[in-house]
mmCIF file of C-alpha atoms and ligand atoms in Angstrom:
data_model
loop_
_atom_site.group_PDB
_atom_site.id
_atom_site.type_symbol
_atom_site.label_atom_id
_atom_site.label_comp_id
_atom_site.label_asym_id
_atom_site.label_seq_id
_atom_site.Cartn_x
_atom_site.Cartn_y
_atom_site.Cartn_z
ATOM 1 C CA UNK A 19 28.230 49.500 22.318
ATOM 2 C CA UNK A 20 27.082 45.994 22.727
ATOM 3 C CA UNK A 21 25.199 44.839 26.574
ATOM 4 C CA UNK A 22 23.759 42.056 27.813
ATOM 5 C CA UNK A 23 20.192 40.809 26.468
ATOM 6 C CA UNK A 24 19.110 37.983 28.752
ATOM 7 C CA UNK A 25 16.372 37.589 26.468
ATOM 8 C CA UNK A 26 18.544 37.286 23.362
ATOM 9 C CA UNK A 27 20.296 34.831 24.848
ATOM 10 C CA UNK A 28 17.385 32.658 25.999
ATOM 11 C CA UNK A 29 16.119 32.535 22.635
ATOM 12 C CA UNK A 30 19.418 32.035 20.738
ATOM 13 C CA UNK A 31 20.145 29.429 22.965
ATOM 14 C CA UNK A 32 16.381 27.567 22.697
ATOM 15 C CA UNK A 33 16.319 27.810 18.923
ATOM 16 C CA UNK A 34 19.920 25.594 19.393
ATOM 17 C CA UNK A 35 17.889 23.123 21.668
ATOM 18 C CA UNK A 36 14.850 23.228 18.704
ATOM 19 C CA UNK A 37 17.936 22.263 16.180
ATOM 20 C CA UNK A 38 19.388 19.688 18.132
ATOM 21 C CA UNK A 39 15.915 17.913 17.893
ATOM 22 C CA UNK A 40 15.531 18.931 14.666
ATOM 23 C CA UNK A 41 18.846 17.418 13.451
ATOM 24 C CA UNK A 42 18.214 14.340 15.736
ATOM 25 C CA UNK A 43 14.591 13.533 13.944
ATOM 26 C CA UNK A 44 16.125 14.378 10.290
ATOM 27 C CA UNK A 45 19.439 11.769 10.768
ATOM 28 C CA UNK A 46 18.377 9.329 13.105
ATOM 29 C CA UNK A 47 17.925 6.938 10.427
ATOM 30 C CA UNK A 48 19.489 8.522 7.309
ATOM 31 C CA UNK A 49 23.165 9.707 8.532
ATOM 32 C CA UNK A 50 24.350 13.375 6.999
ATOM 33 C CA UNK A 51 25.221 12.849 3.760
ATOM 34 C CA UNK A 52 29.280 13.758 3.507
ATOM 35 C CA UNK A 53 32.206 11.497 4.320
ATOM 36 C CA UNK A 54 31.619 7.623 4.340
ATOM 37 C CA UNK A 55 27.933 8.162 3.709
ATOM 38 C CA UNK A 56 28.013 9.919 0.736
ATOM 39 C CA UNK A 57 26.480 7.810 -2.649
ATOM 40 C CA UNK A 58 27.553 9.413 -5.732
ATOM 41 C CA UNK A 59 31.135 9.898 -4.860
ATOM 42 C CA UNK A 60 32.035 10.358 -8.749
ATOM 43 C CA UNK A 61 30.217 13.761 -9.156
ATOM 44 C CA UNK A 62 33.048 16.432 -8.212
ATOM 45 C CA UNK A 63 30.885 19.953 -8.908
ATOM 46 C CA UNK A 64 29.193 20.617 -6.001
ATOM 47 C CA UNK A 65 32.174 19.953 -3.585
ATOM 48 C CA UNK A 66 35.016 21.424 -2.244
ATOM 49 C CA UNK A 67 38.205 19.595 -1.121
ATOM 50 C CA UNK A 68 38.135 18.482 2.451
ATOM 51 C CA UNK A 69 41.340 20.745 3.625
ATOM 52 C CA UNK A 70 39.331 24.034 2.312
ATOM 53 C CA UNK A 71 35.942 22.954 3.398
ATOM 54 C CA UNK A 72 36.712 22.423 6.938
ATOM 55 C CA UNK A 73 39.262 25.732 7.190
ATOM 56 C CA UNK A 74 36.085 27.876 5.737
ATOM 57 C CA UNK A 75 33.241 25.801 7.892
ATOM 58 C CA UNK A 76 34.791 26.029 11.366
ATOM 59 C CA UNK A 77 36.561 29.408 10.615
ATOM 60 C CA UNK A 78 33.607 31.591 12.492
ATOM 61 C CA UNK A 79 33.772 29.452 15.581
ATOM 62 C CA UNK A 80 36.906 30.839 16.215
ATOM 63 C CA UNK A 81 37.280 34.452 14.455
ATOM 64 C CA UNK A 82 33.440 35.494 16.145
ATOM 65 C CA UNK A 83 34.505 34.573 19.617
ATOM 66 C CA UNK A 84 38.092 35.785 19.420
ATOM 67 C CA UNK A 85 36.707 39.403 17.495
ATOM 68 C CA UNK A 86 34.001 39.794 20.523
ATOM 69 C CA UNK A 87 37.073 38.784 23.015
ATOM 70 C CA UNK A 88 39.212 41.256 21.822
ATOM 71 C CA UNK A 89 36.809 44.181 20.488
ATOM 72 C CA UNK A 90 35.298 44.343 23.817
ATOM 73 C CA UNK A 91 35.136 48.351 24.631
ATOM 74 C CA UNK A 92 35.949 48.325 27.493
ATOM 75 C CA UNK A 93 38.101 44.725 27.820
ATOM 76 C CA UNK A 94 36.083 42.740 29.999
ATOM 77 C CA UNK A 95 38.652 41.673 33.201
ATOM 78 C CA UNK A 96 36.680 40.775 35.926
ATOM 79 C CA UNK A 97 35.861 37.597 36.508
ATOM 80 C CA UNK A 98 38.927 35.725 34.862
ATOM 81 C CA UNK A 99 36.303 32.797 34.162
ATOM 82 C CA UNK A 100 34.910 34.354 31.498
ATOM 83 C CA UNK A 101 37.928 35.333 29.966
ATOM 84 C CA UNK A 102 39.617 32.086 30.333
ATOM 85 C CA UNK A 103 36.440 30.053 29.302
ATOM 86 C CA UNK A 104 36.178 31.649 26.099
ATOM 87 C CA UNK A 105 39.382 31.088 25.434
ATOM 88 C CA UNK A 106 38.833 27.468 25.836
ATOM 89 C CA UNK A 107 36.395 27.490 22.998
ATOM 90 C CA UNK A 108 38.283 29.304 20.787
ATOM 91 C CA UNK A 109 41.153 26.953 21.816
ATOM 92 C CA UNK A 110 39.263 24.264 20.634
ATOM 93 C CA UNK A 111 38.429 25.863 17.419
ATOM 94 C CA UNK A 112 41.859 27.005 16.377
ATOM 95 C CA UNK A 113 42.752 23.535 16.664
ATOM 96 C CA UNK A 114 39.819 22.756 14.380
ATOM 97 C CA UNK A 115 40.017 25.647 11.881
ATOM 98 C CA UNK A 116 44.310 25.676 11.638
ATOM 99 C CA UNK A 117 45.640 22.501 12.524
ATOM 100 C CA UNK A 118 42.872 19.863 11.601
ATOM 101 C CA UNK A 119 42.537 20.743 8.486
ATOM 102 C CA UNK A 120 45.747 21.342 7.389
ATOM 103 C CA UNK A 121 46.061 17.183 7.882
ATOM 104 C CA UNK A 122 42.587 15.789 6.960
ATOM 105 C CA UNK A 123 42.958 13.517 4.513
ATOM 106 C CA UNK A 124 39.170 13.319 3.688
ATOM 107 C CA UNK A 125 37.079 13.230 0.722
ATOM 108 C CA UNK A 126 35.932 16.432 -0.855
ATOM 109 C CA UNK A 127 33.017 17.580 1.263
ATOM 110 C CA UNK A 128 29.699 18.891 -0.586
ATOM 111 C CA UNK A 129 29.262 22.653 -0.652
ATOM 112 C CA UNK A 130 25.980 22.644 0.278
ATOM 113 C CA UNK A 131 26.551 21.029 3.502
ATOM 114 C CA UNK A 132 29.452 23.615 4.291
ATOM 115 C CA UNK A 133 27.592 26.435 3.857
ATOM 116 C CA UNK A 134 24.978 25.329 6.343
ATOM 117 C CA UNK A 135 27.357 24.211 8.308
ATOM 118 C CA UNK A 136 29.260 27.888 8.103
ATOM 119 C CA UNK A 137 25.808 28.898 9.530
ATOM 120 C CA UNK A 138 26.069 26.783 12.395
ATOM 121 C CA UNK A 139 29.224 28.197 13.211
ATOM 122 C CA UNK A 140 28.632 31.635 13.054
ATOM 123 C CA UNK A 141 25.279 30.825 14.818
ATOM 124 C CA UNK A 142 26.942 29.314 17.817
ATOM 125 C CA UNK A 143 30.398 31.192 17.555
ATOM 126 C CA UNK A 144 28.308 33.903 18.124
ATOM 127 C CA UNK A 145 26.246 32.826 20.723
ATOM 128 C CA UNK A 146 29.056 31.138 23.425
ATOM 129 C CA UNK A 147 31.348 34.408 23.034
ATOM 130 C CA UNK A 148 28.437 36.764 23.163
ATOM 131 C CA UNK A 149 27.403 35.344 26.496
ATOM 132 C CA UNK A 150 30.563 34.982 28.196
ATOM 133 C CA UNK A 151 31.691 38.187 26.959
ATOM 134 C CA UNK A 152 28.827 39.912 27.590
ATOM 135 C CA UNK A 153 26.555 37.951 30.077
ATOM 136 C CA UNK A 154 28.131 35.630 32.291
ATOM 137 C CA UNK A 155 28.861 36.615 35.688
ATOM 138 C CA UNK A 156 30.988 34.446 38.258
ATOM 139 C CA UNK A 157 32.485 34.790 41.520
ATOM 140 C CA UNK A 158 35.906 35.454 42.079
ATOM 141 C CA UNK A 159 36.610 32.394 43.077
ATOM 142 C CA UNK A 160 34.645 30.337 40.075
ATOM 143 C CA UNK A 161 37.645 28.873 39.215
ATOM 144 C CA UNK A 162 38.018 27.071 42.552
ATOM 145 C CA UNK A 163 34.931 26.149 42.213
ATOM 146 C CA UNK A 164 33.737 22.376 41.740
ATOM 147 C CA UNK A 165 32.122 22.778 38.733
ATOM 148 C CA UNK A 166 34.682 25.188 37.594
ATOM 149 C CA UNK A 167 37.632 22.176 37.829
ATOM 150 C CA UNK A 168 35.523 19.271 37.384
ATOM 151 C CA UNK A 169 34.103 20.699 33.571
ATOM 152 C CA UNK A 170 37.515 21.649 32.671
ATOM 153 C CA UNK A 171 39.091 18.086 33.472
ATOM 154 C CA UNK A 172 36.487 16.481 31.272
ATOM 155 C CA UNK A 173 37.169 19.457 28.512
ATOM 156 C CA UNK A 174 40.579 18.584 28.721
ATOM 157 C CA UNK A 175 39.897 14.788 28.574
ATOM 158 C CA UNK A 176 38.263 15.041 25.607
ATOM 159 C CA UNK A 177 39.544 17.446 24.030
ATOM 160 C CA UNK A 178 42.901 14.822 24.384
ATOM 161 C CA UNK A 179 40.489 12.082 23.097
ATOM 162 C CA UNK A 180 39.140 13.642 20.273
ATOM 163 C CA UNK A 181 42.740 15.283 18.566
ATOM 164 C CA UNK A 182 44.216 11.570 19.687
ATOM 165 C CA UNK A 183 41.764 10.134 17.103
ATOM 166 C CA UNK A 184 41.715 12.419 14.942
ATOM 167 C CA UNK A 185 44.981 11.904 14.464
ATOM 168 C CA UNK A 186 44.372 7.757 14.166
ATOM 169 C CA UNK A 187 41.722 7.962 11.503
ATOM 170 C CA UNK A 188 44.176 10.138 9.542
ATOM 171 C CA UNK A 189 46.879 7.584 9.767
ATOM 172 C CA UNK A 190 44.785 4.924 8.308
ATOM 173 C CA UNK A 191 45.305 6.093 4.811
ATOM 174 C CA UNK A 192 48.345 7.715 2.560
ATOM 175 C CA UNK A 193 48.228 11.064 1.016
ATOM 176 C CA UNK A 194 45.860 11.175 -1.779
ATOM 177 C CA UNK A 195 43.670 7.366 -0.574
ATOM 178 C CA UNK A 196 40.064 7.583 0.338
ATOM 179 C CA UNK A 197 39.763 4.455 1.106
ATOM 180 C CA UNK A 198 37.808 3.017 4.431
ATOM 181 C CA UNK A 199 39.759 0.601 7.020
ATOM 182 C CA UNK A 200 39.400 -0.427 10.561
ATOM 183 C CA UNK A 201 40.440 2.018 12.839
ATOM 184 C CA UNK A 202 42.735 0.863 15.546
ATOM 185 C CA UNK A 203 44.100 1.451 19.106
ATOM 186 C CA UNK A 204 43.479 4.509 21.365
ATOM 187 C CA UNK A 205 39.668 4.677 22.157
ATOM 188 C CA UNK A 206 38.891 2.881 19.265
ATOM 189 C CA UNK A 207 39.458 -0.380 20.651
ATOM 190 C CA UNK A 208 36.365 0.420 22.645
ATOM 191 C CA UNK A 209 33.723 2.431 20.203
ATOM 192 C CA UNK A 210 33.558 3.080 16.171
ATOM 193 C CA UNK A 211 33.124 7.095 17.249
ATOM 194 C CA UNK A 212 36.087 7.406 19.533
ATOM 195 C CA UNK A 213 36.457 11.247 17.948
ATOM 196 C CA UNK A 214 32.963 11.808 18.487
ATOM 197 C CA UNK A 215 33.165 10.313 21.957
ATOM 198 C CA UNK A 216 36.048 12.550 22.612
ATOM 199 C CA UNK A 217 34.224 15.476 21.180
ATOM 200 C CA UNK A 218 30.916 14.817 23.144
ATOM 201 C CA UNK A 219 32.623 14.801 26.557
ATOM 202 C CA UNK A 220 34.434 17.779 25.871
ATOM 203 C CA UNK A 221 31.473 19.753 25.213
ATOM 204 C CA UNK A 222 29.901 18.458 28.320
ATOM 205 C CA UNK A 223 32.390 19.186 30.091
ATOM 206 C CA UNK A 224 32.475 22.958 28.617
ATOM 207 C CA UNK A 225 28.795 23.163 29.752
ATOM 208 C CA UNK A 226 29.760 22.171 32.920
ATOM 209 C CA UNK A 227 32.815 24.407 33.632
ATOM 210 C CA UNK A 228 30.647 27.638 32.069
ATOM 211 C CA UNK A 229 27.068 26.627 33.982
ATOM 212 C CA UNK A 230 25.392 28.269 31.125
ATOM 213 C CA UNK A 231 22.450 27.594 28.893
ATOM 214 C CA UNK A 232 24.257 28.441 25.741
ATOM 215 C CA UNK A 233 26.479 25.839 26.510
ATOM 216 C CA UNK A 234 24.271 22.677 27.576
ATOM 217 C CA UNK A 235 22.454 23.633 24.502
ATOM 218 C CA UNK A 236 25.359 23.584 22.531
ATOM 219 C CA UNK A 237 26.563 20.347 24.229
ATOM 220 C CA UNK A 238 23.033 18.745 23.629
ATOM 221 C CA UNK A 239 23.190 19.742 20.034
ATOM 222 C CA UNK A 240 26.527 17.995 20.123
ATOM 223 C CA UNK A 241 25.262 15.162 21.258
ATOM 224 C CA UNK A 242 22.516 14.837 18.578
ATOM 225 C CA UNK A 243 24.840 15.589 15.782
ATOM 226 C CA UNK A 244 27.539 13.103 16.125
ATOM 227 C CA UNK A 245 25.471 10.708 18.455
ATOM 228 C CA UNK A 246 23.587 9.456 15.636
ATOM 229 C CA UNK A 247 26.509 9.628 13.203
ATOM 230 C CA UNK A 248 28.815 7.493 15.592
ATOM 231 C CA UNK A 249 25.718 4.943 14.962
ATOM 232 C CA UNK A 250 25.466 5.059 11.435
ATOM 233 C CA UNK A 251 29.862 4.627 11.573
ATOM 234 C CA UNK A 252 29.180 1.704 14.002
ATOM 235 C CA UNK A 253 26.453 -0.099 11.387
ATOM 236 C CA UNK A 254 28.471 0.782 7.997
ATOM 237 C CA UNK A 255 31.794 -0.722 9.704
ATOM 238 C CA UNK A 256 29.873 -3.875 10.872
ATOM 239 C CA UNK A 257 28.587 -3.861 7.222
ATOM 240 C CA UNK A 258 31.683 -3.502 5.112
ATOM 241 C CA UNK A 259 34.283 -5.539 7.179
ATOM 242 C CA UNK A 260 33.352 -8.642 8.233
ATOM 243 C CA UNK A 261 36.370 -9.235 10.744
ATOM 244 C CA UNK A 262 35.087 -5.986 12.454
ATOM 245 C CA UNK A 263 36.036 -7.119 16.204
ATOM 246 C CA UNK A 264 32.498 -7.448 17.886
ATOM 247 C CA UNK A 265 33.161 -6.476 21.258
ATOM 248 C CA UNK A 266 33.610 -2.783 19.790
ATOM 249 C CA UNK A 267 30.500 -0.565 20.585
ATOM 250 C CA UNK A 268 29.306 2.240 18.499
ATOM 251 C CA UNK A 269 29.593 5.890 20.925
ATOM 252 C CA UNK A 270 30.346 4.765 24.288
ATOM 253 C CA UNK A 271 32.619 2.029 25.719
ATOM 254 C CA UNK A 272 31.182 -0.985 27.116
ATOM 255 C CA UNK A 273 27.493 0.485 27.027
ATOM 256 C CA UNK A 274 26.607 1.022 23.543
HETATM 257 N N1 NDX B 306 30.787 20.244 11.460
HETATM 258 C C1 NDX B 306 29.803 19.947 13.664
HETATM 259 N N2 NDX B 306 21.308 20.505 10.148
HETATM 260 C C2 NDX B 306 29.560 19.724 10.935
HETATM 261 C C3 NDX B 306 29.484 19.705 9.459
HETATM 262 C C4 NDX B 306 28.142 19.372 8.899
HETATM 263 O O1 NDX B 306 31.990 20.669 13.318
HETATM 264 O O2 NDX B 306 21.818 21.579 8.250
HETATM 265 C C5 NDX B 306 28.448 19.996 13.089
HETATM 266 C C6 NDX B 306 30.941 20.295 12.819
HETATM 267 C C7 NDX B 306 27.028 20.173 9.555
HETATM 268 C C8 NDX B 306 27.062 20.015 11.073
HETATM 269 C C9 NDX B 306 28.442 20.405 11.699
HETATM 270 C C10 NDX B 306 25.918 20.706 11.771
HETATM 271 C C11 NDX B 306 24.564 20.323 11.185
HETATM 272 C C12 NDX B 306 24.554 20.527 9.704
HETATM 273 C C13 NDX B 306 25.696 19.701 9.093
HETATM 274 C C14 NDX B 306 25.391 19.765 7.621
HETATM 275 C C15 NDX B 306 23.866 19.676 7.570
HETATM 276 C C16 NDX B 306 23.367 19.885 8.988
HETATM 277 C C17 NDX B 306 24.637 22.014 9.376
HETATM 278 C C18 NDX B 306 28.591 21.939 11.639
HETATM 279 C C19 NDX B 306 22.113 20.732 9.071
HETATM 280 C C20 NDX B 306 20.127 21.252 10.465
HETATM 281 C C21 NDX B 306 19.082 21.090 9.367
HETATM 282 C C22 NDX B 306 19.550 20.691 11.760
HETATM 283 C C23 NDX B 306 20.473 22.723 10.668
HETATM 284 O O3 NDX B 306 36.744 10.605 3.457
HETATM 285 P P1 NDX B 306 36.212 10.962 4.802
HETATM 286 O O4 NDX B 306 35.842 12.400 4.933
HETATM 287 O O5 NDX B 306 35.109 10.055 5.279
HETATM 288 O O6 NDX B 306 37.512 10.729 5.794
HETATM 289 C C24 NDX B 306 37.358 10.819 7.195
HETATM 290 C C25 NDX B 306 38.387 9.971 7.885
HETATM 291 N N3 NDX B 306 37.918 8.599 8.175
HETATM 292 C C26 NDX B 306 38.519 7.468 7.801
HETATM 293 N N4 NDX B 306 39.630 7.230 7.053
HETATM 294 C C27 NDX B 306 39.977 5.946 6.824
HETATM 295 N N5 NDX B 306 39.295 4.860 7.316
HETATM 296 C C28 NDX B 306 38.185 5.054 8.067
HETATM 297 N N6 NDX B 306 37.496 4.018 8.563
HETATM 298 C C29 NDX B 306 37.758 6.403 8.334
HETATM 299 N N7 NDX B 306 36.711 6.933 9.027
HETATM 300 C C30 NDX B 306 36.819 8.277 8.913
HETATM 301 O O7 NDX B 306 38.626 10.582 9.150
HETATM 302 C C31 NDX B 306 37.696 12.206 7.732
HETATM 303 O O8 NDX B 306 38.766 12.753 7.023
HETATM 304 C C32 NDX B 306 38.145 11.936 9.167
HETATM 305 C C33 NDX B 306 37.012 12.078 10.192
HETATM 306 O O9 NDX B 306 35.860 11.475 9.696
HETATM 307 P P2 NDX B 306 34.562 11.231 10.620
HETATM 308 O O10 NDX B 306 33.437 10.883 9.717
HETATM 309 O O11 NDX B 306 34.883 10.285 11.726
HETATM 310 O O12 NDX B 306 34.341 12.681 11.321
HETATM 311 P P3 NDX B 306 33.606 14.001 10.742
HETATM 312 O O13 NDX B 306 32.140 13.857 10.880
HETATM 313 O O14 NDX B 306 34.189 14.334 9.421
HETATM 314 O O15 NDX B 306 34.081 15.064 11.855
HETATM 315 C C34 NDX B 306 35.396 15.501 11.924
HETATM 316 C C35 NDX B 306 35.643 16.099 13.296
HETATM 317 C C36 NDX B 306 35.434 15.088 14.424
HETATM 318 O O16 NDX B 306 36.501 15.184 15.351
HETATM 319 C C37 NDX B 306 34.120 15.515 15.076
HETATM 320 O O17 NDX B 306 34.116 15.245 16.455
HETATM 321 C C38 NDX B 306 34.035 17.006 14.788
HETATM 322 O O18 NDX B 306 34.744 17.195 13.574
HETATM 323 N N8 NDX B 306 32.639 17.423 14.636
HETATM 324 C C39 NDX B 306 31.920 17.086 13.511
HETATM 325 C C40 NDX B 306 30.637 17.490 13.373
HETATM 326 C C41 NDX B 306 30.033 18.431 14.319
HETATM 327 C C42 NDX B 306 30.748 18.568 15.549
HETATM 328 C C43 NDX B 306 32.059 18.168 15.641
HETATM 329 C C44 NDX B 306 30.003 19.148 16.718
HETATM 330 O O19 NDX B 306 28.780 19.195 16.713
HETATM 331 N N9 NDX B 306 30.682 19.591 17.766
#
């Protein structure tokens, strides 16, 4: 059966670090190339529609973690942080693989992009249960614990956050429009990437509850993903609408 490789983990969990970097120096300047800042919008081979796309891209976030949870021989019980911070993730991923996609009403998203970003998921589906399945060892009392409390309030936070405006962006059109508007109210009164924003602090705040190197990678990767994109969301908005209200920031309220 399957043990602990600190070694494994170490390297899984730098290689995430070398993609974050990797993904930061690739779309600092030219964003990834699906939703609002995707050219050739008329060319529908090659894509898949948005409600499918996400379903089958996130998908392995949740099923790896939850399999590893549950195939466990024998069930892991002892510490209940590890139990109940893995069920956190895969919290957050059933929302993203059952219920967000079952709503989106986004454009069809390019296949090549999904599969990579299938990858991703695996990769790092993979990687958070394995280690707090496997790895992770807390005291009993971890979930008393400062970090313990203070990581899962800012999980929760933005966790809210990020479904909240989800939820906005999708009200902004009718079923079957792909048109662009102005997102309003909830945190995007504030920033252009209130979802991302939402989605960042979450992540951080997973890193923070689990005190692992898996997850500060994961959060850092996070971070580089959707920074960036928040930016390039920020520049097209400022772009396209010229009543865009110009107190709004692009990632995070007040600052930038
Ligand atoms: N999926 C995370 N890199 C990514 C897919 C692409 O979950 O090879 C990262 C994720 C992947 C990427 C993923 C990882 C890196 C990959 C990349 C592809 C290449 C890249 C693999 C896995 C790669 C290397 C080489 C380094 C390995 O029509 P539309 O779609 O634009 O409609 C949108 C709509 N909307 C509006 N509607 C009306 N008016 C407006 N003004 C609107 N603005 C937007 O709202 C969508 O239907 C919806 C949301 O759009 P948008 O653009 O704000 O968010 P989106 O980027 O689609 O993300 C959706 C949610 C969001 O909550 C976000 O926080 C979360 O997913 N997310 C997204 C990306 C990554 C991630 C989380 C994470 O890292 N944790």
């Amino acid at each position: 059966s399957m043990q602990c490789v600190p070694g494994l983990v170490l390297a899984l969990s730098s290689l995430l670090g070398a993609l974050a970097l990797l993904q930061l120096s690739l779309h600092l300047r030219v964003p990834s190339r699906y939703g609002k800042h995707e050219e050739r919008l008329c060319r529908p081979r090659g894509r898949l529609p948005a409600r499918c796309a996400w379903f089958l891209q996130e998908l392995p976030s949740f099923l790896v973690p939850a399999l590893l949870l549950a195939l466990r021989s024998p069930p892991r019980l002892e510490p209940l942080g590890c139990r109940l911070l893995c069920c956190l993730f895969c919290w957050h991923y059933f929302y993203r693989t059952f219920i967000y996609p079952f709503f989106t009403r986004g454009r069809p998203f390019p296949l090549q992009l999904l599969f990579f970003g299938m990858l991703f998921c695996i990769y790092n589906g993979f990687l958070q249960g394995y280690y707090l399945i496997y790895c992770a060892e807390y005291p009993n009392d971890w979930c008393t614990d400062i970090r313990f409390t203070s990581g899962l309030l800012l999980f929760l936070l933005g966790m809210g956050i990020n479904i909240h405006s989800d939820l906005l962006l999708r009200q902004l059109r009718k079923p079957g429009e792909v048109t662009y508007k102005i997102p309003q109210g909830g945190l995007f009164t504030y920033v252009s990437g209130a979802n991302y924003f939402g989605e960042i602090v979450e992540w951080f705040g997973f890193a923070i509850a689990t005190w692992s190197l898996p997850a500060f990678a994961f959060a850092f990767f996070t971070l580089c993903c959707i920074g960036p994109r928040a930016y390039h969301h920020h520049r097209y908005y400022l772009k396209t609408f010229t009543d865009y209200p110009k107190s709004r920031k692009a990632l995070i309220p007040f600052v930038f």
